[in-house]
CSV table of C-alpha atoms in Angstrom, one decimal:
chain,number,residue,atom,x,y,z
A,1274,MET,CA,18.1,15.8,31.7
A,1275,GLU,CA,17.4,12.1,31.5
A,1276,ASN,CA,18.1,10.6,28.1
A,1277,GLN,CA,14.9,9.6,26.4
A,1278,THR,CA,16.5,7.0,24.1
A,1279,GLU,CA,18.8,4.9,26.2
A,1280,VAL,CA,18.4,2.1,23.7
A,1281,LYS,CA,20.5,3.1,20.7
A,1282,GLU,CA,19.7,0.2,18.5
A,1283,PHE,CA,17.0,-2.5,18.1
A,1284,VAL,CA,17.2,-6.2,17.2
A,1285,LEU,CA,14.5,-7.3,14.7
A,1286,LEU,CA,13.5,-10.8,15.6
A,1287,GLY,CA,11.8,-11.3,12.2
A,1288,LEU,CA,9.3,-14.0,11.2
A,1289,THR,CA,11.0,-16.9,13.0
A,1290,ASN,CA,14.0,-17.6,15.2
A,1291,LEU,CA,14.7,-21.0,13.6
A,1292,PRO,CA,17.8,-20.8,11.3
A,1293,ASP,CA,16.7,-23.6,9.0
A,1294,LEU,CA,13.3,-22.0,8.5
A,1295,ARG,CA,14.8,-18.6,7.8
A,1296,HIS,CA,17.0,-20.0,5.1
A,1297,PHE,CA,13.9,-21.8,3.7
A,1298,LEU,CA,11.9,-18.6,3.6
A,1299,PHE,CA,14.5,-16.5,1.9
A,1300,PRO,CA,14.0,-17.8,-1.7
A,1301,PRO,CA,10.2,-17.4,-1.9
A,1302,PHE,CA,10.2,-13.9,-0.3
A,1303,LEU,CA,13.0,-12.8,-2.6
A,1304,LEU,CA,10.9,-14.1,-5.6
A,1305,LEU,CA,7.9,-12.2,-4.3
A,1306,TYR,CA,9.9,-9.0,-3.9
A,1307,MET,CA,11.4,-9.3,-7.4
A,1308,THR,CA,7.9,-10.0,-8.8
A,1309,SER,CA,6.5,-7.0,-7.1
A,1310,VAL,CA,9.2,-4.6,-8.3
A,1311,LEU,CA,9.3,-5.9,-11.9
A,1312,GLY,CA,5.5,-6.1,-12.2
A,1313,ASN,CA,4.9,-2.6,-10.9
A,1314,TRP,CA,7.7,-1.1,-12.9
A,1315,ALA,CA,6.2,-2.7,-16.0
A,1316,ILE,CA,2.9,-1.0,-15.2
A,1317,ILE,CA,4.6,2.4,-14.8
A,1318,ALA,CA,6.5,1.9,-18.1
A,1319,VAL,CA,3.4,0.9,-20.0
A,1320,VAL,CA,1.4,3.9,-18.6
A,1321,MET,CA,4.2,6.3,-19.6
A,1322,ALA,CA,5.0,4.8,-23.0
A,1323,GLU,CA,1.4,4.2,-24.3
A,1324,PRO,CA,-0.4,7.5,-25.3
A,1325,ARG,CA,-3.8,5.8,-25.1
A,1326,LEU,CA,-3.2,5.3,-21.4
A,1327,HIS,CA,-2.5,9.0,-20.7
A,1328,THR,CA,-5.8,9.4,-18.9
A,1329,PRO,CA,-6.7,10.1,-15.2
A,1330,MET,CA,-7.4,6.5,-14.5
A,1331,TYR,CA,-4.0,5.3,-15.6
A,1332,PHE,CA,-2.2,8.3,-14.1
A,1333,PHE,CA,-3.5,7.2,-10.7
A,1334,LEU,CA,-2.6,3.6,-11.5
A,1335,GLY,CA,0.9,4.7,-12.2
A,1336,ASN,CA,1.0,6.4,-8.8
A,1337,LEU,CA,-0.3,3.2,-7.2
A,1338,SER,CA,2.4,1.2,-8.8
A,1339,SER,CA,5.0,3.7,-7.6
A,1340,LEU,CA,3.7,3.5,-4.1
A,1341,ASP,CA,3.8,-0.3,-4.2
A,1342,VAL,CA,7.4,-0.4,-5.4
A,1343,CYS,CA,8.5,1.9,-2.6
A,1344,PHE,CA,6.2,0.3,0.0
A,1345,SER,CA,7.7,-3.2,-0.4
A,1346,THR,CA,11.2,-1.8,-0.6
A,1347,VAL,CA,10.9,-0.1,2.8
A,1348,THR,CA,10.5,-3.5,4.6
A,1349,VAL,CA,11.4,-6.5,2.4
A,1350,PRO,CA,15.2,-6.0,1.8
A,1351,LYS,CA,15.8,-5.6,5.6
A,1352,MET,CA,13.7,-8.7,6.2
A,1353,LEU,CA,15.6,-10.7,3.5
A,1354,ALA,CA,18.9,-9.6,5.1
A,1355,GLY,CA,17.5,-10.9,8.4
A,1356,PHE,CA,16.9,-14.3,6.9
A,1357,LEU,CA,20.6,-14.6,6.2
A,1358,SER,CA,22.0,-13.3,9.4
A,1359,GLN,CA,21.7,-14.5,13.0
A,1360,HIS,CA,21.0,-11.1,14.5
A,1361,GLN,CA,19.4,-8.3,12.4
A,1362,THR,CA,20.0,-4.9,14.1
A,1363,ILE,CA,18.8,-1.5,13.2
A,1364,SER,CA,19.8,1.8,14.7
A,1365,PHE,CA,17.2,4.0,16.5
A,1366,ALA,CA,17.5,6.6,13.7
A,1367,GLY,CA,17.2,3.9,11.0
A,1368,CYS,CA,14.1,2.6,12.8
A,1369,LEU,CA,12.5,6.0,12.8
A,1370,VAL,CA,13.3,6.4,9.1
A,1371,GLN,CA,11.8,3.0,8.2
A,1372,LEU,CA,8.7,3.7,10.4
A,1373,HIS,CA,8.3,7.1,8.7
A,1374,PHE,CA,8.4,5.9,5.1
A,1375,PHE,CA,6.3,2.8,5.8
A,1376,HIS,CA,3.4,5.0,7.2
A,1377,LEU,CA,3.9,7.7,4.5
A,1378,LEU,CA,3.5,5.1,1.7
A,1379,GLY,CA,0.8,3.1,3.4
A,1380,SER,CA,-1.4,6.1,4.3
A,1381,SER,CA,-0.8,7.6,0.8
A,1382,GLU,CA,-2.0,4.4,-0.8
A,1383,SER,CA,-5.1,4.5,1.4
A,1384,VAL,CA,-6.0,8.0,0.2
A,1385,LEU,CA,-5.1,7.1,-3.4
A,1386,LEU,CA,-7.5,4.3,-3.4
A,1387,ALA,CA,-10.3,6.7,-2.4
A,1388,VAL,CA,-9.2,9.1,-5.2
A,1389,MET,CA,-9.3,6.3,-7.7
A,1390,ALA,CA,-12.8,5.4,-6.6
A,1391,TYR,CA,-13.9,9.0,-7.0
A,1392,ASP,CA,-12.4,9.0,-10.5
A,1393,ARG,CA,-14.5,5.9,-11.4
A,1394,TYR,CA,-17.6,7.6,-9.9
A,1395,VAL,CA,-17.1,10.7,-12.1
A,1396,ALA,CA,-16.4,8.6,-15.2
A,1397,ILE,CA,-19.5,6.4,-14.8
A,1398,CYS,CA,-22.0,8.7,-13.2
A,1399,ASN,CA,-21.1,12.0,-14.8
A,1400,PRO,CA,-19.3,11.2,-18.0
A,1401,LEU,CA,-20.1,14.4,-19.8
A,1402,ARG,CA,-18.2,16.4,-17.2
A,1403,TYR,CA,-15.4,13.9,-16.7
A,1404,THR,CA,-12.7,15.8,-18.7
A,1405,VAL,CA,-13.6,19.0,-16.8
A,1406,VAL,CA,-13.7,17.6,-13.3
A,1407,MET,CA,-10.7,15.3,-13.8
A,1408,SER,CA,-8.6,17.8,-15.7
A,1409,PRO,CA,-4.8,17.4,-15.7
A,1410,ARG,CA,-4.5,20.1,-13.1
A,1411,ALA,CA,-7.1,18.5,-10.9
A,1412,CYS,CA,-5.3,15.1,-11.2
A,1413,LEU,CA,-2.0,16.7,-10.2
A,1414,LEU,CA,-3.6,18.4,-7.2
A,1415,LEU,CA,-5.3,15.1,-6.1
A,1416,ALA,CA,-1.9,13.3,-6.4
A,1417,ALA,CA,-0.2,16.0,-4.4
A,1418,ALA,CA,-2.9,15.9,-1.7
A,1419,THR,CA,-2.5,12.1,-1.6
A,1420,TRP,CA,1.3,12.2,-0.9
A,1421,GLY,CA,0.9,15.3,1.3
A,1422,THR,CA,-1.7,13.6,3.5
A,1423,GLY,CA,0.6,10.5,3.8
A,1424,PHE,CA,3.5,12.7,4.8
A,1425,LEU,CA,1.5,14.4,7.6
A,1426,HIS,CA,0.3,11.1,9.0
A,1427,ALA,CA,3.8,9.7,8.9
A,1428,LEU,CA,5.2,12.8,10.6
A,1429,ILE,CA,2.7,12.4,13.5
A,1430,THR,CA,3.5,8.7,13.9
A,1431,THR,CA,7.3,9.3,13.7
A,1432,ALA,CA,7.1,12.1,16.2
A,1433,MET,CA,5.2,9.8,18.6
A,1434,ALA,CA,7.8,7.1,18.3
A,1435,ALA,CA,10.7,9.6,18.7
A,1436,GLY,CA,9.3,10.7,22.0
A,1437,LEU,CA,9.1,7.2,23.5
A,1438,ARG,CA,11.5,6.2,26.3
A,1439,PHE,CA,13.2,2.8,26.0
A,1440,CYS,CA,15.0,1.6,29.1
A,1441,SER,CA,15.7,-2.1,28.8
A,1442,SER,CA,14.6,-4.5,26.1
A,1443,ASN,CA,15.5,-3.7,22.5
A,1444,ARG,CA,14.1,-6.8,20.8
A,1445,ILE,CA,11.4,-6.0,18.4
A,1446,HIS,CA,9.0,-9.0,17.7
A,1447,HIS,CA,8.5,-8.0,14.1
A,1448,PHE,CA,10.4,-8.0,10.8
A,1449,PHE,CA,10.5,-4.1,10.6
A,1450,CYS,CA,10.1,-1.1,12.9
A,1451,ASP,CA,6.4,-0.4,13.3
A,1452,ILE,CA,4.7,1.8,15.9
A,1453,LYS,CA,2.8,-1.0,17.8
A,1454,PRO,CA,5.9,-3.1,18.5
A,1455,LEU,CA,7.8,0.0,19.6
A,1456,LEU,CA,4.9,0.9,22.0
A,1457,ASN,CA,5.2,-2.6,23.5
A,1458,LEU,CA,8.9,-1.9,24.3
A,1459,ALA,CA,8.4,1.6,25.7
A,1460,CYS,CA,8.7,2.4,29.4
A,1461,GLY,CA,5.8,3.8,31.3
A,1462,SER,CA,2.2,4.2,30.2
A,1463,THR,CA,1.5,4.3,26.5
A,1464,SER,CA,-2.3,4.6,26.7
A,1465,LEU,CA,-2.1,8.2,25.3
A,1466,ASN,CA,0.0,7.0,22.4
A,1467,LEU,CA,-2.4,4.2,21.7
A,1468,THR,CA,-5.4,6.6,21.8
A,1469,LEU,CA,-3.6,8.9,19.4
A,1470,LEU,CA,-2.8,6.0,17.1
A,1471,ASN,CA,-6.4,4.9,17.1
A,1472,VAL,CA,-7.7,8.4,16.4
A,1473,ASP,CA,-5.2,9.0,13.6
A,1474,ALA,CA,-5.9,5.6,12.0
A,1475,ALA,CA,-9.7,6.2,12.2
A,1476,VAL,CA,-9.5,9.7,10.7
A,1477,LEU,CA,-7.3,8.7,7.8
A,1478,GLY,CA,-7.8,5.0,7.2
A,1479,LEU,CA,-11.5,4.7,8.0
A,1480,SER,CA,-12.5,8.0,6.3
A,1481,SER,CA,-10.7,6.9,3.1
A,1482,PHE,CA,-12.4,3.5,3.3
A,1483,ILE,CA,-15.8,5.1,3.8
A,1484,LEU,CA,-15.3,7.5,0.9
A,1485,THR,CA,-14.3,4.6,-1.3
A,1486,LEU,CA,-17.3,2.6,-0.2
A,1487,CYS,CA,-19.7,5.4,-0.8
A,1488,SER,CA,-18.3,6.0,-4.3
A,1489,TYR,CA,-19.0,2.4,-5.2
A,1490,LEU,CA,-22.4,2.3,-3.6
A,1491,TYR,CA,-23.4,5.3,-5.7
A,1492,ILE,CA,-21.9,3.7,-8.8
A,1493,ILE,CA,-23.8,0.5,-8.3
A,1494,SER,CA,-27.1,2.2,-7.6
A,1495,PHE,CA,-26.6,4.4,-10.6
A,1496,LEU,CA,-25.9,1.5,-12.9
A,1497,LEU,CA,-28.9,-0.6,-11.6
A,1498,LEU,CA,-31.4,2.3,-11.6
A,1499,LYS,CA,-30.4,4.5,-14.5
A,1500,VAL,CA,-28.5,2.4,-17.0
A,1501,GLN,CA,-30.8,0.0,-19.0
A,1502,SER,CA,-28.3,-1.5,-21.4
A,1503,ARG,CA,-26.7,-4.7,-20.1
A,1504,GLU,CA,-23.6,-4.2,-22.2
A,1505,SER,CA,-23.1,-0.7,-20.7
A,1506,ARG,CA,-23.5,-2.1,-17.2
A,1507,ARG,CA,-21.0,-4.9,-18.0
A,1508,LYS,CA,-18.4,-2.4,-19.3
A,1509,ALA,CA,-18.9,-0.1,-16.3
A,1510,PHE,CA,-18.6,-3.0,-13.8
A,1511,SER,CA,-15.5,-4.4,-15.6
A,1512,THR,CA,-13.7,-1.0,-15.1
A,1513,CYS,CA,-14.4,-1.2,-11.4
A,1514,THR,CA,-13.7,-4.8,-10.6
A,1515,SER,CA,-9.9,-4.5,-10.6
A,1516,HIS,CA,-10.0,-1.5,-8.3
A,1517,LEU,CA,-12.5,-3.1,-5.9
A,1518,THR,CA,-10.3,-6.2,-5.7
A,1519,VAL,CA,-7.3,-4.1,-4.8
A,1520,VAL,CA,-9.3,-2.2,-2.2
A,1521,SER,CA,-10.3,-5.4,-0.5
A,1522,LEU,CA,-6.8,-6.8,-0.5
A,1523,PHE,CA,-5.5,-3.6,1.1
A,1524,TYR,CA,-8.1,-2.5,3.6
A,1525,VAL,CA,-9.1,-5.8,5.2
A,1526,PRO,CA,-5.7,-6.4,6.8
A,1527,VAL,CA,-5.0,-2.7,7.4
A,1528,LEU,CA,-8.2,-2.1,9.3
A,1529,GLY,CA,-7.7,-5.3,11.3
A,1530,ASN,CA,-4.2,-4.3,12.2
A,1531,TYR,CA,-4.4,-0.6,13.0
A,1532,MET,CA,-8.0,-0.2,14.1
A,1533,ILE,CA,-7.7,-2.9,16.8
A,1534,SER,CA,-4.9,-1.6,18.9
A,1535,SER,CA,-4.6,-2.5,22.6
A,1536,PRO,CA,-1.8,-3.0,25.1
A,1537,GLY,CA,-0.1,-6.3,24.8
A,1538,PHE,CA,-1.7,-7.1,21.5
A,1539,PRO,CA,0.2,-10.2,20.2
A,1540,SER,CA,3.0,-9.1,17.8
A,1541,ASP,CA,3.0,-12.4,16.0
A,1542,ARG,CA,-0.6,-11.8,15.0
A,1543,ASP,CA,0.3,-8.4,13.7
A,1544,MET,CA,2.8,-9.8,11.3
A,1545,ILE,CA,0.2,-11.7,9.2
A,1546,PRO,CA,-1.8,-8.7,8.0
A,1547,THR,CA,1.4,-6.7,7.6
A,1548,LEU,CA,2.8,-9.3,5.3
A,1549,MET,CA,-0.5,-9.2,3.3
A,1550,TYR,CA,-0.5,-5.4,2.5
A,1551,SER,CA,3.3,-4.8,2.5
A,1552,ILE,CA,4.3,-7.9,0.4
A,1553,ALA,CA,1.4,-9.8,-1.1
A,1554,THR,CA,-0.7,-6.8,-2.2
A,1555,PRO,CA,2.1,-5.1,-4.2
A,1556,VAL,CA,2.7,-8.4,-6.0
A,1557,LEU,CA,-1.0,-9.0,-6.8
A,1558,ASN,CA,-1.9,-5.4,-7.9
A,1559,PRO,CA,0.0,-5.6,-11.3
A,1560,LEU,CA,-1.5,-9.1,-12.0
A,1561,ILE,CA,-5.0,-7.9,-11.1
A,1562,TYR,CA,-4.8,-4.8,-13.4
A,1563,THR,CA,-3.1,-6.7,-16.2
A,1564,LEU,CA,-5.3,-9.8,-16.2
A,1565,ARG,CA,-8.6,-7.9,-16.0
A,1566,ASN,CA,-7.8,-4.9,-18.2
A,1567,ASP,CA,-7.6,-5.3,-21.9
A,1568,GLU,CA,-6.1,-1.9,-22.5
A,1569,VAL,CA,-3.2,-2.6,-20.2
A,1570,LYS,CA,-2.7,-6.1,-21.7
A,1571,THR,CA,-2.6,-4.7,-25.2
A,1572,ALA,CA,-0.2,-1.9,-24.3
A,1573,LEU,CA,2.1,-4.3,-22.4
A,1574,LYS,CA,2.2,-6.7,-25.4
A,1575,LYS,CA,2.9,-3.7,-27.6
A,1576,LEU,CA,5.7,-2.5,-25.3
A,1577,LEU,CA,7.3,-6.0,-25.1
A,1578,ASN,CA,7.1,-6.5,-28.8
A,1579,GLY,CA,8.7,-3.1,-29.4
A,1580,LYS,CA,11.5,-3.7,-26.9
A,1581,LEU,CA,12.3,-7.3,-27.5
A,1582,PHE,CA,11.6,-7.5,-31.3
A,1583,PRO,CA,12.1,-4.0,-32.7
A,1584,ASN,CA,12.8,-5.3,-36.2
A,1585,ARG,CA,9.9,-7.7,-36.4
A,1586,THR,CA,7.3,-6.8,-39.0
């Protein structure tokens, strides 16, 4: 039987092939990665340590921060190593592992954002039933469904990549192993793979985006039509602003990258939105939720004072 994986390893070409530019890019990307990890771990620590934040909203925020830490860790360390070496190689098995976890975490975040929008919908539009609808058991089930959906999506994508046949070039024009650069290297026709990729992305990504959008359209109409107090409207909108900002930062590049898939689509153009949602968004999410959320800011100050100045009165 003919070997379906004649290429045993790949060369990641990264963001640039200029050595001086690679060395110049290393410090800022290292700083971004460290900021992302420290910021998201701070959110997780605050949510776990502060009893006032043991609510569904912050439970899902903790899940989002966990996803962001893992999401950036899947790609950025390998990219940083590529900045310091002339040739950054990755085995075929390592490529599949990186591809699997990238899509697992990315698709889980897409579903989680829809779940968080639903949480805000119930809290604002049906507050009397909020504790019943968003019970601890329901929150755990929603979180499990989020991670489970991401796993199934990643399994489909990984199986698709594992079945590709590579006969000649092993140079990936990207800073990590993603499905579209791999399809560009594959031998033979990949039209079926691209069709499956588009359908899968539409079912998962677009449906999550539509559910998120519908939740906020209903929230806005409810506030404008049924809530008369300006102060109540302001408080309700303030609880949604952070999440809406995060949704915009995540979905705009994701939909542009995976919903517009075609043969020969320029890989250099793919890297820009990928950098946005795999590096920039995990950095910005903790800042967005900290700067716009008084409860998180208060809990963070309390945690820092307790850890750094335990004897201060």
